[in-house]
mmCIF file of C-alpha atoms in Angstrom:
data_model
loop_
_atom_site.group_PDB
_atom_site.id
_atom_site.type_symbol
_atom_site.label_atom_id
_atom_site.label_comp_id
_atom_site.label_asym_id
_atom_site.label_seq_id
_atom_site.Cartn_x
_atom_site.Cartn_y
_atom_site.Cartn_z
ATOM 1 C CA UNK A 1 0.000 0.000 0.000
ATOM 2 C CA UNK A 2 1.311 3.221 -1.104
ATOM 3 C CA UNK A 3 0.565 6.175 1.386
ATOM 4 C CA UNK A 4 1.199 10.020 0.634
ATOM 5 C CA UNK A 5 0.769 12.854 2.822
ATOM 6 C CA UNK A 6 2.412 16.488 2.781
ATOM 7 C CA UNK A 7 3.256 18.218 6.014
ATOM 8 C CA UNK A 8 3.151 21.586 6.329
ATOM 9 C CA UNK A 9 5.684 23.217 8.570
ATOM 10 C CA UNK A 10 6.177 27.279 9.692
ATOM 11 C CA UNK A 11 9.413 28.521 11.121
ATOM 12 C CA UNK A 12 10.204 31.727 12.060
ATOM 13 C CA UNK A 13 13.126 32.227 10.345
ATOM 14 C CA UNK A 14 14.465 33.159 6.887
ATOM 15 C CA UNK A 15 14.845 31.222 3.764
ATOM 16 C CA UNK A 16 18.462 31.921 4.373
ATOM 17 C CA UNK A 17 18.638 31.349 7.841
ATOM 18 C CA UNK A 18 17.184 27.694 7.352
ATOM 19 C CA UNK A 19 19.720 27.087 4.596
ATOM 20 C CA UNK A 20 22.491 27.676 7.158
ATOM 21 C CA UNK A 21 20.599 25.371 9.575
ATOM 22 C CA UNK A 22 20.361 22.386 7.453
ATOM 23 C CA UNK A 23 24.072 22.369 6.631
ATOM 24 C CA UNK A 24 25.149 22.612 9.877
ATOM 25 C CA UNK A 25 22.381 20.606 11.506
ATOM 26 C CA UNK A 26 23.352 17.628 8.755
ATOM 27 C CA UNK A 27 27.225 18.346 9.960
ATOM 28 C CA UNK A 28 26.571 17.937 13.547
ATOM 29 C CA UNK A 29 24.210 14.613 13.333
ATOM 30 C CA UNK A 30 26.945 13.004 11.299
ATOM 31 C CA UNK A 31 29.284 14.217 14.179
ATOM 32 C CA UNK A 32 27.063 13.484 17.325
ATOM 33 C CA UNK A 33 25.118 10.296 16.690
ATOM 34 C CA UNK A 34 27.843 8.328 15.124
ATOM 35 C CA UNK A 35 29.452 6.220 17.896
ATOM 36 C CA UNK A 36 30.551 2.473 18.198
ATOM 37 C CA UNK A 37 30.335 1.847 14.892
ATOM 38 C CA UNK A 38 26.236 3.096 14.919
ATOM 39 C CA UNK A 39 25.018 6.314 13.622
ATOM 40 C CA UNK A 40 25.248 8.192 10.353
ATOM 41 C CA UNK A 41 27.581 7.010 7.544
ATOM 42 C CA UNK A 42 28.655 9.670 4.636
ATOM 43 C CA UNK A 43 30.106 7.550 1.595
ATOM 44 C CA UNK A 44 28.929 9.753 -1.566
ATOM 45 C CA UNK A 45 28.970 13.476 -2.071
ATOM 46 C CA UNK A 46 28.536 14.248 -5.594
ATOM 47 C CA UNK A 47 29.123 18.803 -6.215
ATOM 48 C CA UNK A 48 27.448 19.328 -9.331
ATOM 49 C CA UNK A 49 26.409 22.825 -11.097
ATOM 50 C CA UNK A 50 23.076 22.621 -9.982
ATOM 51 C CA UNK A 51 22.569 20.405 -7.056
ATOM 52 C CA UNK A 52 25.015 18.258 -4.778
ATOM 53 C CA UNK A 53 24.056 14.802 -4.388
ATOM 54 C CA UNK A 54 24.435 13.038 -0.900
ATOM 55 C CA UNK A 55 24.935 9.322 0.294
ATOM 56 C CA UNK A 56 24.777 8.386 3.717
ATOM 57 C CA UNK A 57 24.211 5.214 5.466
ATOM 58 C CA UNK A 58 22.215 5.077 8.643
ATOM 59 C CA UNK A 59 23.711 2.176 10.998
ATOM 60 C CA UNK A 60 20.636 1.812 13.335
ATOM 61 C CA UNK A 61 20.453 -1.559 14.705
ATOM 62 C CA UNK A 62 21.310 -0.783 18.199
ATOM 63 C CA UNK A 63 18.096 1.319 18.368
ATOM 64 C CA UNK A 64 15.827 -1.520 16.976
ATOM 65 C CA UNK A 65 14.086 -3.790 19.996
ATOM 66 C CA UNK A 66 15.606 -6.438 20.925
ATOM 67 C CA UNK A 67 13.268 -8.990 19.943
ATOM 68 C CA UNK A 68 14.265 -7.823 16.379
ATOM 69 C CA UNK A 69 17.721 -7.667 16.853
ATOM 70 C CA UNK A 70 17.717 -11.287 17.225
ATOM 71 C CA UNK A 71 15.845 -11.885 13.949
ATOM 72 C CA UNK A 72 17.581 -8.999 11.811
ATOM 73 C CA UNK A 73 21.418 -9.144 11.510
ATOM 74 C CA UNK A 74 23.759 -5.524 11.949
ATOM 75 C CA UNK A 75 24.246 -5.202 7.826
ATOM 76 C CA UNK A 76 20.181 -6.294 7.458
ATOM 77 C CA UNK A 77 19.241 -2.909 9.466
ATOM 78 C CA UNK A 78 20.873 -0.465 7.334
ATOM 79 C CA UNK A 79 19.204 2.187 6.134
ATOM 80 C CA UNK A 80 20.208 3.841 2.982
ATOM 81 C CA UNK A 81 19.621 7.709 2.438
ATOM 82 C CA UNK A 82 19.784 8.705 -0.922
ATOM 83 C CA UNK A 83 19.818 12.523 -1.538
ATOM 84 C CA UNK A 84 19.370 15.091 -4.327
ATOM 85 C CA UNK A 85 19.892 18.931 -2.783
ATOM 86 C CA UNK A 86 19.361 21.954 -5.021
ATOM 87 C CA UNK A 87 17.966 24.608 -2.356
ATOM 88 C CA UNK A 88 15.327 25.795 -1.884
ATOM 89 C CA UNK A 89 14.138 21.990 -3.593
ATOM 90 C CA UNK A 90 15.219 18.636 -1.782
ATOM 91 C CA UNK A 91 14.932 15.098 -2.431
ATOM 92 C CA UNK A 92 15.386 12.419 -0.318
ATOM 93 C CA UNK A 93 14.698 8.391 -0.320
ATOM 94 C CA UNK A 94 15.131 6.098 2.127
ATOM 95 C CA UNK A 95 15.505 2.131 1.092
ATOM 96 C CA UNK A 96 16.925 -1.101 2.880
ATOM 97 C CA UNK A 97 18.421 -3.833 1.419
ATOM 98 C CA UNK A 98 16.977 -6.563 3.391
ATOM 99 C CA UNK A 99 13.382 -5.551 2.860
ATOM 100 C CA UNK A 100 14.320 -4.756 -0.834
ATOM 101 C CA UNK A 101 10.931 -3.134 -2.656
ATOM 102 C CA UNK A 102 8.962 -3.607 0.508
ATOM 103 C CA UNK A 103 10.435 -0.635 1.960
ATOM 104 C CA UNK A 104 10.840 3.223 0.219
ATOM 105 C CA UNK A 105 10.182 6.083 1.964
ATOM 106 C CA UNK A 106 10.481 9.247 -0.523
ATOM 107 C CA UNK A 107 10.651 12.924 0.615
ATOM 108 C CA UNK A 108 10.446 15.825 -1.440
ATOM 109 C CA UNK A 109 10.806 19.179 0.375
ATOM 110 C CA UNK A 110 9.995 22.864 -1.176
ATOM 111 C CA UNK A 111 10.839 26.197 1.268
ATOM 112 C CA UNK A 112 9.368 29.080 0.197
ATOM 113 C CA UNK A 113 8.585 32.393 2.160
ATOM 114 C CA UNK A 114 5.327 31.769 2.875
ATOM 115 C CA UNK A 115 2.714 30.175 6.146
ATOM 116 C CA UNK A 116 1.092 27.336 3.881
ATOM 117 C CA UNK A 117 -1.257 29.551 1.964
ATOM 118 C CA UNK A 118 0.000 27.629 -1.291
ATOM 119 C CA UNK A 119 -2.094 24.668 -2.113
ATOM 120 C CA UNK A 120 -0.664 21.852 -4.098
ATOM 121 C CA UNK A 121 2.970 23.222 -4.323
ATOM 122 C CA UNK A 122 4.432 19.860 -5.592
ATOM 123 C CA UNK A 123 2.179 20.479 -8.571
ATOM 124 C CA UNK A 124 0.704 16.676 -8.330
ATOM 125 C CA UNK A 125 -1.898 15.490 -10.388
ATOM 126 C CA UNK A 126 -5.699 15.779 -9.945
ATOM 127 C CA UNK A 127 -5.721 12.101 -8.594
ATOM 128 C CA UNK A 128 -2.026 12.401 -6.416
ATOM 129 C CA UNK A 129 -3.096 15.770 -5.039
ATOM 130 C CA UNK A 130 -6.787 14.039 -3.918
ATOM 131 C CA UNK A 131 -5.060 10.929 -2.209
ATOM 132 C CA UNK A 132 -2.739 13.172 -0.973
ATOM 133 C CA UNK A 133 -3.359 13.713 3.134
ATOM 134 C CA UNK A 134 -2.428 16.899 4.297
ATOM 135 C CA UNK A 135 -0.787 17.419 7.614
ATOM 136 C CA UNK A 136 -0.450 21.078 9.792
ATOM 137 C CA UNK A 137 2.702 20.270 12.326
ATOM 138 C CA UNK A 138 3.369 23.138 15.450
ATOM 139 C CA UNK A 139 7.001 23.064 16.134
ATOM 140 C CA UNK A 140 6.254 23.890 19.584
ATOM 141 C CA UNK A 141 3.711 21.046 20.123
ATOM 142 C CA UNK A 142 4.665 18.390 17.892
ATOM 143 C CA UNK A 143 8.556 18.280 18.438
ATOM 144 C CA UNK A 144 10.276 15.984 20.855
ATOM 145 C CA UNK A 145 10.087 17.097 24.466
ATOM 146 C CA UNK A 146 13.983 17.233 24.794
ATOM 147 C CA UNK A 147 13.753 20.018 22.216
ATOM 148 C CA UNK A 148 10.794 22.093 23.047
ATOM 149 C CA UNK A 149 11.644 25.447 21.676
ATOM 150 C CA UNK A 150 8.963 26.928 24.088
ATOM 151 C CA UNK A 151 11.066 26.059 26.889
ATOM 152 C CA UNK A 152 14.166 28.562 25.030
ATOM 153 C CA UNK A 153 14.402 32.216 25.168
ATOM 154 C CA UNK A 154 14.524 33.184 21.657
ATOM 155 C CA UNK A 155 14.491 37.131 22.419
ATOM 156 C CA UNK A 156 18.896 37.432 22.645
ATOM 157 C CA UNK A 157 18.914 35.638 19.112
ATOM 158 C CA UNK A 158 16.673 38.522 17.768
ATOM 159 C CA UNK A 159 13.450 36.281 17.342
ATOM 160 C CA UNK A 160 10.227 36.332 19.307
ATOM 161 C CA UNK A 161 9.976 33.486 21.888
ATOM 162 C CA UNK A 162 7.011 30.282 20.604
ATOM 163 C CA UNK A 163 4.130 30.378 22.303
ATOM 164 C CA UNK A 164 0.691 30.337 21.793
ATOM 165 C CA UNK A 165 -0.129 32.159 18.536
ATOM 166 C CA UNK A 166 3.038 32.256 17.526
ATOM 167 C CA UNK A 167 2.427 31.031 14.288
ATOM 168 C CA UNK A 168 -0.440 34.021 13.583
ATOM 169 C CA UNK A 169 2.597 36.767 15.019
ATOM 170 C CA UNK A 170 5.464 35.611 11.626
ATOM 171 C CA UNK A 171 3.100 37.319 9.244
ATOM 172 C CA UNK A 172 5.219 40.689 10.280
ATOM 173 C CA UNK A 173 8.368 38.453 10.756
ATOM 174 C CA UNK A 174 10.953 36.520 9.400
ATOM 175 C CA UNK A 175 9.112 33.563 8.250
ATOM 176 C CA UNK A 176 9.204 30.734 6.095
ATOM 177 C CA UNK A 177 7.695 27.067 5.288
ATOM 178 C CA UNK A 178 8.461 23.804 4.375
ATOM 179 C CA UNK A 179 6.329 21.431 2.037
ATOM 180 C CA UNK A 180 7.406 18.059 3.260
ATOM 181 C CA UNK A 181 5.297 15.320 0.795
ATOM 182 C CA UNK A 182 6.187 12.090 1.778
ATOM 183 C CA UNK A 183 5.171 8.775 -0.341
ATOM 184 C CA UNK A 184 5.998 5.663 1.543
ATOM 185 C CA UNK A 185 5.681 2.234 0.888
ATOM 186 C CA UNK A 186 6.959 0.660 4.380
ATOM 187 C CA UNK A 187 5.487 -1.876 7.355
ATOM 188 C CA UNK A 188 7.039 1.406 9.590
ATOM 189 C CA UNK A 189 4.210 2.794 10.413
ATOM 190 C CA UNK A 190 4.008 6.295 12.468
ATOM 191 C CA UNK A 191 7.821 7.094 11.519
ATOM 192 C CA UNK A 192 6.960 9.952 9.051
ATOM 193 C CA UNK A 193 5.647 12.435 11.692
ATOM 194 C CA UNK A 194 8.105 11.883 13.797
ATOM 195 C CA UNK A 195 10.853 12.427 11.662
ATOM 196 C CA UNK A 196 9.911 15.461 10.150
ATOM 197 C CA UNK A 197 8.410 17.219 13.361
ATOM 198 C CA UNK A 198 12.009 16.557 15.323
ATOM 199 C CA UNK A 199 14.254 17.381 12.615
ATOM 200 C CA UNK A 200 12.718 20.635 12.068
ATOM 201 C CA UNK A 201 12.664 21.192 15.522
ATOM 202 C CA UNK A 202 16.749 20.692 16.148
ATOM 203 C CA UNK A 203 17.483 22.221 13.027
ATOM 204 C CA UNK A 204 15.382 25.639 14.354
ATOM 205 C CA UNK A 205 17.258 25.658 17.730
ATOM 206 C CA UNK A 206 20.319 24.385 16.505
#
């Protein structure tokens, strides 16, 4: 079964200002979760003119339950990222050897200045863009607790601290959103929302 939904995300910050983020946010995950031979693998980075394409491998079996771990061997649980980056435009896919064509999770960003007013950005058919589920995700109350950016005072950065209405205040800030249309094909059920709510999240307060 082949499910496709595109979440909608506001950030009060610049186009810019997220480009920044991501490459430093991608530089520091590589850097911080990568330990005893776990974590976040680069093997492939492809500069072109136009875009830079980006391999990474995602060594995850430690953080599988146990159960599985017995069942699923270390090189079985590898997750293979798969990215094509021309800002503001991003394309990811996410596949595993082991479960072969069982398994693809695609993502295909678009930033733009704007607080979701655009409908249909991806420019999907008549019959994608009507099986298409779309999703509204709050930063401040659908990121991981560790990371709740209402918890941070934004004010010595030069932003306005999240809180309730915060999203209503950006239209006289610095604002932007992300389109984040996800088709998966995947037994991993739930993983999309939490992906995409926490790594906007870090990436804001990072």
């Amino acid at each position: 079964m082949v499910v496709r939904k595109e979440y909608r995300i506001p950030l009060p910050i610049s186009l810019d200002e997220y480009n920044r983020a991501q490459i430093y946010t991608s530089i520091i995950s590589e850097r911080d979760f990568s330990k005893n031979g776990e974590g976040i693998e680069r093997v492939e980075t492809i500069e072109e003119e136009e875009q830079t394409y980006v391999k990474r491998l995602y060594h995850v079996h430690s953080l599988m339950p146990s159960p599985i771990q017995k069942v699923i061997k270390k090189d079985q649980s590898v997750l293979i990222e798969q990215g094509w980056l021309s800002y503001p435009l991003f394309k990811t896919t996410f596949t595993n050897t082991y479960m072969g064509e069982n398994f693809l999770i695609e993502i295909t960003t678009i930033h733009k200045d704007d607080l979701g007013e655009s409908e249909n950005i991806h420019d999907l058919s008549d019959d994608e863009w009507k099986n298409t589920e779309v999703v509204n995700i709050d930063i401040a109350e659908n990121g991981p607790e560790e990371w709740d950016p209402k918890k941070i005072d934004l004010r010595k950065f030069g932003k306005a601290n999240i809180e309730k209405g915060w999203i209503e205040k950006l239209k006289n800030e610095a604002h932007m959103e992300a389109w984040a249309r996800f088709t998966e094909r995947s037994e991993a059920k739930n993983a999309k929302r939490c992906f995409v709510s926490k790594f906007h999240v870090v990436l804001f307060l990072m």
